[in-house]
Amino acid sequence: MTKIRAGRHGTKKDTIIQKAAALFRIKGFNAASMRELADSMGVEAPSLYNHIGSKSEILQAICFSIAEQFTTHLLWTEQTEMTGLSRLEAVIRFHIRMMLEHYDEVYVANHEWKCLKEPYLGNFLNQRRQYEKRLAAWVETGIRKKEFRVANPYVAVLTFLSALRGLELWLRHKKNFSADELKNDMVNLLLRGLIN
Amino acid sequence: MTKIRAGRHGTKKDTIIQKAAALFRIKGFNAASMRELADSMGVEAPSLYNHIGSKSEILQAICFSIAEQFTTHLLWTEQTEMTGLSRLEAVIRFHIRMMLEHYDEVYVANHEWKCLKEPYLGNFLNQRRQYEKRLAAWVETGIRKKEFRVANPYVAVLTFLSALRGLELWLRHKKNFSADELKNDMVNLLLRGLIN
DNA sequence: CTACAAAACTAACATTTATTAGTTTTTATG
DNA sequence: CATAAAAACTAATAAATGTTAGTTTTGTAG
């Protein structure tokens, strides 16, 4: 009879969620079973229910924790960085940091949100749309100030966010890389372009 | 007793695969059931098995059809376009066209490949890696010819591909847009950068 | 019209799944 | 040590799923 260990910085529920994120990332939410999750902790499946309410609840915890961190950082950046360039640079740096420090959770939030149940699904999508809108407002401001050139701000935002989501591909390839180097490359590429 | 209609340009199996792509895109492969798929065609689930071998087979058909189209186009581009810029531009244009004309299939191939079973999963990933490698070779050549500036060609390729994958976000938003306009925006953004 | 093949149907099965109920073991507190 | 709470266990359930078997209907060719 193994026991679920509470991590140094969290409850046993947090430990379950963390393990679940790793499992969901590898197998996908639907394909990952509670039995597997329990197995990965050396425990029987029903034991998990002493700590969590349901499988769905775990996914909700993952998605909203991540969403909240991104939103919070966006608002913070808005008040600390004033130029479009420095703001977008801050966003890139934060996405890289999140991807490095919370790979599983970020991946799951990006790929398995569709498995959320209402009203959480709608909620999550709303939060994302808000994020995109605020970012688009930055770009629009930058365009007005002649800082950026771009025809459609939404094209820029969606391209930008997609490219950042692609950071996961980078980690998947498991190349050895420095976060700073990666950040510089992406800033140069997205903001200054590929062409010499 | 409804019957499965064979489309003008394909067998009944093709019709099933097309409907399945739409369903898989909306609900995800695992969450979509054969009964739902049958329902969407006004038929009972077992009837599908007169035309297809298994649920997995449908996913395989979708993923490999799309992968093959992209690979074929890449090779074609390599022989018809000679500068790095014109090649990447051709890739952007093709991705946009594929996304417009085969939205469901492209989306499913991008998001549900993890549900493929071996050896198809490994096969699919290999094909993708080859695609990435070939694209990286283009960029490397471009760097050598001083056509591109970029520190790490792989950062460029993965960023590029991620941004293109993000075209789906654009379609999801259902803005009215012209494909040409979109193409021009993305070329400018990715190749010339956001900064003025 | 007949006969054969294609393709639909109904019924059922074997598995897998998340989850609950009830019980026993462990841990912590007095 | 005794007692209570926390957390593990076993057993079981209800629902859903992909798929098969066997049968009936539909469409087509001679």
mmCIF file of C-alpha atoms in Angstrom, chain B residues 6-191:
data_model
loop_
_atom_site.group_PDB
_atom_site.id
_atom_site.type_symbol
_atom_site.label_atom_id
_atom_site.label_comp_id
_atom_site.label_asym_id
_atom_site.label_seq_id
_atom_site.Cartn_x
_atom_site.Cartn_y
_atom_site.Cartn_z
ATOM 1 C CA ALA B 6 -21.110 7.996 -52.847
ATOM 2 C CA GLY B 7 -19.872 11.476 -53.661
ATOM 3 C CA ARG B 8 -19.416 12.516 -57.236
ATOM 4 C CA HIS B 9 -15.676 12.308 -56.869
ATOM 5 C CA GLY B 10 -15.197 9.255 -54.692
ATOM 6 C CA THR B 11 -16.433 6.007 -53.261
ATOM 7 C CA LYS B 12 -18.754 5.594 -50.302
ATOM 8 C CA LYS B 13 -15.669 4.963 -48.226
ATOM 9 C CA ASP B 14 -14.482 8.430 -49.183
ATOM 10 C CA THR B 15 -17.789 9.889 -48.091
ATOM 11 C CA ILE B 16 -17.443 8.218 -44.703
ATOM 12 C CA ILE B 17 -13.902 9.497 -44.291
ATOM 13 C CA GLN B 18 -14.962 13.009 -45.149
ATOM 14 C CA LYS B 19 -17.797 12.983 -42.633
ATOM 15 C CA ALA B 20 -15.498 11.443 -40.087
ATOM 16 C CA ALA B 21 -12.952 14.203 -40.567
ATOM 17 C CA ALA B 22 -15.616 16.782 -39.772
ATOM 18 C CA LEU B 23 -16.685 14.869 -36.688
ATOM 19 C CA PHE B 24 -13.156 14.175 -35.478
ATOM 20 C CA ARG B 25 -12.282 17.825 -35.841
ATOM 21 C CA ILE B 26 -15.158 18.952 -33.690
ATOM 22 C CA LYS B 27 -15.091 16.273 -30.989
ATOM 23 C CA GLY B 28 -11.661 14.729 -31.262
ATOM 24 C CA PHE B 29 -10.953 11.201 -32.437
ATOM 25 C CA ASN B 30 -11.433 9.443 -29.116
ATOM 26 C CA ALA B 31 -14.523 11.353 -28.106
ATOM 27 C CA ALA B 32 -16.220 10.758 -31.451
ATOM 28 C CA SER B 33 -18.055 7.447 -31.572
ATOM 29 C CA MET B 34 -18.869 5.265 -34.515
ATOM 30 C CA ARG B 35 -22.526 5.622 -33.572
ATOM 31 C CA GLU B 36 -22.296 9.383 -33.893
ATOM 32 C CA LEU B 37 -20.548 9.063 -37.195
ATOM 33 C CA ALA B 38 -23.230 6.678 -38.434
ATOM 34 C CA ASP B 39 -25.929 9.000 -37.121
ATOM 35 C CA SER B 40 -24.479 11.895 -39.076
ATOM 36 C CA MET B 41 -25.054 9.823 -42.201
ATOM 37 C CA GLY B 42 -28.491 8.562 -41.227
ATOM 38 C CA VAL B 43 -27.326 5.011 -40.814
ATOM 39 C CA GLU B 44 -26.672 2.481 -38.048
ATOM 40 C CA ALA B 45 -23.128 2.020 -36.790
ATOM 41 C CA PRO B 46 -22.513 -1.542 -37.993
ATOM 42 C CA SER B 47 -23.417 -0.535 -41.536
ATOM 43 C CA LEU B 48 -20.213 1.453 -41.705
ATOM 44 C CA TYR B 49 -18.227 -1.759 -41.520
ATOM 45 C CA ASN B 50 -19.433 -2.717 -44.962
ATOM 46 C CA HIS B 51 -17.179 0.042 -46.234
ATOM 47 C CA ILE B 52 -14.357 0.476 -43.760
ATOM 48 C CA GLY B 53 -12.250 -1.893 -41.723
ATOM 49 C CA SER B 54 -12.064 -0.053 -38.445
ATOM 50 C CA LYS B 55 -12.215 3.342 -36.787
ATOM 51 C CA SER B 56 -8.432 3.528 -36.755
ATOM 52 C CA GLU B 57 -8.321 2.976 -40.477
ATOM 53 C CA ILE B 58 -10.314 6.150 -40.996
ATOM 54 C CA LEU B 59 -7.829 8.199 -39.036
ATOM 55 C CA GLN B 60 -4.972 6.633 -40.936
ATOM 56 C CA ALA B 61 -6.585 7.506 -44.237
ATOM 57 C CA ILE B 62 -7.019 11.124 -43.170
ATOM 58 C CA CYS B 63 -3.534 11.606 -41.762
ATOM 59 C CA PHE B 64 -1.623 9.956 -44.567
ATOM 60 C CA SER B 65 -3.633 11.553 -47.318
ATOM 61 C CA ILE B 66 -2.780 14.965 -45.913
ATOM 62 C CA ALA B 67 0.841 14.103 -45.170
ATOM 63 C CA GLU B 68 1.319 12.859 -48.676
ATOM 64 C CA GLN B 69 -0.117 15.999 -50.216
ATOM 65 C CA PHE B 70 2.207 18.198 -48.208
ATOM 66 C CA THR B 71 5.242 16.072 -48.954
ATOM 67 C CA THR B 72 4.457 15.938 -52.644
ATOM 68 C CA HIS B 73 4.069 19.668 -52.816
ATOM 69 C CA LEU B 74 7.347 20.210 -50.974
ATOM 70 C CA LEU B 75 9.232 18.117 -53.493
ATOM 71 C CA TRP B 76 7.509 19.852 -56.352
ATOM 72 C CA THR B 77 8.382 23.255 -54.953
ATOM 73 C CA GLU B 78 11.992 22.217 -54.543
ATOM 74 C CA GLN B 79 12.202 21.651 -58.265
ATOM 75 C CA THR B 80 10.244 24.639 -59.471
ATOM 76 C CA GLU B 81 11.291 27.414 -57.110
ATOM 77 C CA MET B 82 14.941 28.198 -56.684
ATOM 78 C CA THR B 83 15.308 31.036 -54.198
ATOM 79 C CA GLY B 84 14.641 30.595 -50.505
ATOM 80 C CA LEU B 85 12.126 33.385 -50.559
ATOM 81 C CA SER B 86 10.066 32.033 -53.458
ATOM 82 C CA ARG B 87 10.129 28.561 -51.954
ATOM 83 C CA LEU B 88 8.894 29.667 -48.567
ATOM 84 C CA GLU B 89 6.304 31.821 -50.239
ATOM 85 C CA ALA B 90 5.087 28.804 -52.181
ATOM 86 C CA VAL B 91 4.852 26.807 -48.956
ATOM 87 C CA ILE B 92 2.792 29.517 -47.308
ATOM 88 C CA ARG B 93 0.464 29.681 -50.270
ATOM 89 C CA PHE B 94 0.018 25.924 -50.276
ATOM 90 C CA HIS B 95 -0.696 25.738 -46.561
ATOM 91 C CA ILE B 96 -3.356 28.386 -46.948
ATOM 92 C CA ARG B 97 -4.913 26.576 -49.868
ATOM 93 C CA MET B 98 -4.930 23.253 -48.040
ATOM 94 C CA MET B 99 -6.436 24.848 -44.982
ATOM 95 C CA LEU B 100 -9.165 26.436 -47.064
ATOM 96 C CA GLU B 101 -9.984 23.394 -49.155
ATOM 97 C CA HIS B 102 -9.419 20.600 -46.652
ATOM 98 C CA TYR B 103 -9.920 22.259 -43.318
ATOM 99 C CA ASP B 104 -11.272 19.242 -41.451
ATOM 100 C CA GLU B 105 -8.644 16.826 -42.702
ATOM 101 C CA VAL B 106 -5.728 19.168 -42.112
ATOM 102 C CA TYR B 107 -6.976 19.980 -38.644
ATOM 103 C CA VAL B 108 -7.389 16.316 -37.772
ATOM 104 C CA ALA B 109 -3.979 15.394 -39.142
ATOM 105 C CA ASN B 110 -2.458 18.176 -37.056
ATOM 106 C CA HIS B 111 -4.288 17.416 -33.835
ATOM 107 C CA GLU B 112 -5.243 13.759 -33.708
ATOM 108 C CA TRP B 113 -2.186 11.989 -35.091
ATOM 109 C CA LYS B 114 -1.394 10.921 -31.565
ATOM 110 C CA CYS B 115 -4.332 8.521 -31.784
ATOM 111 C CA LEU B 116 -2.710 6.612 -34.645
ATOM 112 C CA LYS B 117 -1.590 3.114 -33.772
ATOM 113 C CA GLU B 118 1.810 1.677 -34.512
ATOM 114 C CA PRO B 119 3.308 1.299 -36.990
ATOM 115 C CA TYR B 120 1.313 4.164 -38.491
ATOM 116 C CA LEU B 121 2.170 6.548 -35.708
ATOM 117 C CA GLY B 122 5.896 6.102 -36.197
ATOM 118 C CA ASN B 123 5.467 6.333 -39.915
ATOM 119 C CA PHE B 124 3.574 9.568 -39.700
ATOM 120 C CA LEU B 125 6.120 11.143 -37.384
ATOM 121 C CA ASN B 126 8.934 10.099 -39.675
ATOM 122 C CA GLN B 127 7.249 11.745 -42.589
ATOM 123 C CA ARG B 128 6.859 14.902 -40.584
ATOM 124 C CA ARG B 129 10.459 14.884 -39.506
ATOM 125 C CA GLN B 130 11.534 14.508 -43.120
ATOM 126 C CA TYR B 131 9.374 17.483 -44.037
ATOM 127 C CA GLU B 132 10.981 19.567 -41.322
ATOM 128 C CA LYS B 133 14.483 18.475 -42.274
ATOM 129 C CA ARG B 134 14.018 19.339 -45.905
ATOM 130 C CA LEU B 135 12.645 22.725 -44.987
ATOM 131 C CA ALA B 136 15.579 23.293 -42.646
ATOM 132 C CA ALA B 137 17.932 22.497 -45.505
ATOM 133 C CA TRP B 138 16.279 25.245 -47.539
ATOM 134 C CA VAL B 139 16.815 27.723 -44.763
ATOM 135 C CA GLU B 140 20.424 26.654 -44.307
ATOM 136 C CA THR B 141 21.057 27.166 -47.982
ATOM 137 C CA GLY B 142 19.419 30.559 -47.742
ATOM 138 C CA ILE B 143 21.657 31.491 -44.843
ATOM 139 C CA ARG B 144 24.767 30.408 -46.716
ATOM 140 C CA LYS B 145 23.712 32.503 -49.687
ATOM 141 C CA LYS B 146 23.196 35.481 -47.333
ATOM 142 C CA GLU B 147 19.548 35.431 -48.359
ATOM 143 C CA PHE B 148 18.340 34.807 -44.817
ATOM 144 C CA ARG B 149 19.615 35.944 -41.502
ATOM 145 C CA VAL B 150 18.912 33.715 -38.560
ATOM 146 C CA ALA B 151 20.951 32.122 -35.829
ATOM 147 C CA ASN B 152 19.443 28.644 -35.774
ATOM 148 C CA PRO B 153 17.716 27.253 -38.885
ATOM 149 C CA TYR B 154 15.642 24.881 -36.770
ATOM 150 C CA VAL B 155 14.191 27.722 -34.771
ATOM 151 C CA ALA B 156 13.176 29.292 -38.046
ATOM 152 C CA VAL B 157 11.602 26.118 -39.409
ATOM 153 C CA LEU B 158 9.672 25.212 -36.303
ATOM 154 C CA THR B 159 8.487 28.770 -35.848
ATOM 155 C CA PHE B 160 7.500 28.895 -39.473
ATOM 156 C CA LEU B 161 5.555 25.646 -39.370
ATOM 157 C CA SER B 162 3.856 26.533 -36.126
ATOM 158 C CA ALA B 163 2.764 29.842 -37.525
ATOM 159 C CA LEU B 164 1.329 28.075 -40.544
ATOM 160 C CA ARG B 165 -0.449 25.571 -38.358
ATOM 161 C CA GLY B 166 -2.024 28.601 -36.742
ATOM 162 C CA LEU B 167 -3.927 29.290 -39.920
ATOM 163 C CA GLU B 168 -6.590 27.101 -38.415
ATOM 164 C CA LEU B 169 -7.150 29.689 -35.684
ATOM 165 C CA TRP B 170 -7.757 32.157 -38.418
ATOM 166 C CA LEU B 171 -10.410 30.030 -40.052
ATOM 167 C CA ARG B 172 -11.952 29.320 -36.682
ATOM 168 C CA HIS B 173 -12.450 33.018 -36.158
ATOM 169 C CA LYS B 174 -14.490 33.004 -39.349
ATOM 170 C CA LYS B 175 -13.475 36.504 -40.277
ATOM 171 C CA ASN B 176 -14.156 37.284 -43.853
ATOM 172 C CA PHE B 177 -10.810 37.486 -45.517
ATOM 173 C CA SER B 178 -9.283 36.920 -48.893
ATOM 174 C CA ALA B 179 -6.725 34.192 -49.273
ATOM 175 C CA ASP B 180 -4.426 36.512 -51.174
ATOM 176 C CA GLU B 181 -4.539 39.162 -48.519
ATOM 177 C CA LEU B 182 -3.841 36.570 -45.858
ATOM 178 C CA LYS B 183 -0.946 35.184 -47.832
ATOM 179 C CA ASN B 184 0.602 38.606 -48.293
ATOM 180 C CA ASP B 185 0.271 39.415 -44.616
ATOM 181 C CA MET B 186 1.906 36.185 -43.565
ATOM 182 C CA VAL B 187 4.731 36.466 -46.048
ATOM 183 C CA ASN B 188 5.455 39.990 -44.889
ATOM 184 C CA LEU B 189 5.223 39.049 -41.255
ATOM 185 C CA LEU B 190 7.276 35.891 -41.316
ATOM 186 C CA LEU B 191 9.824 36.910 -43.873
#
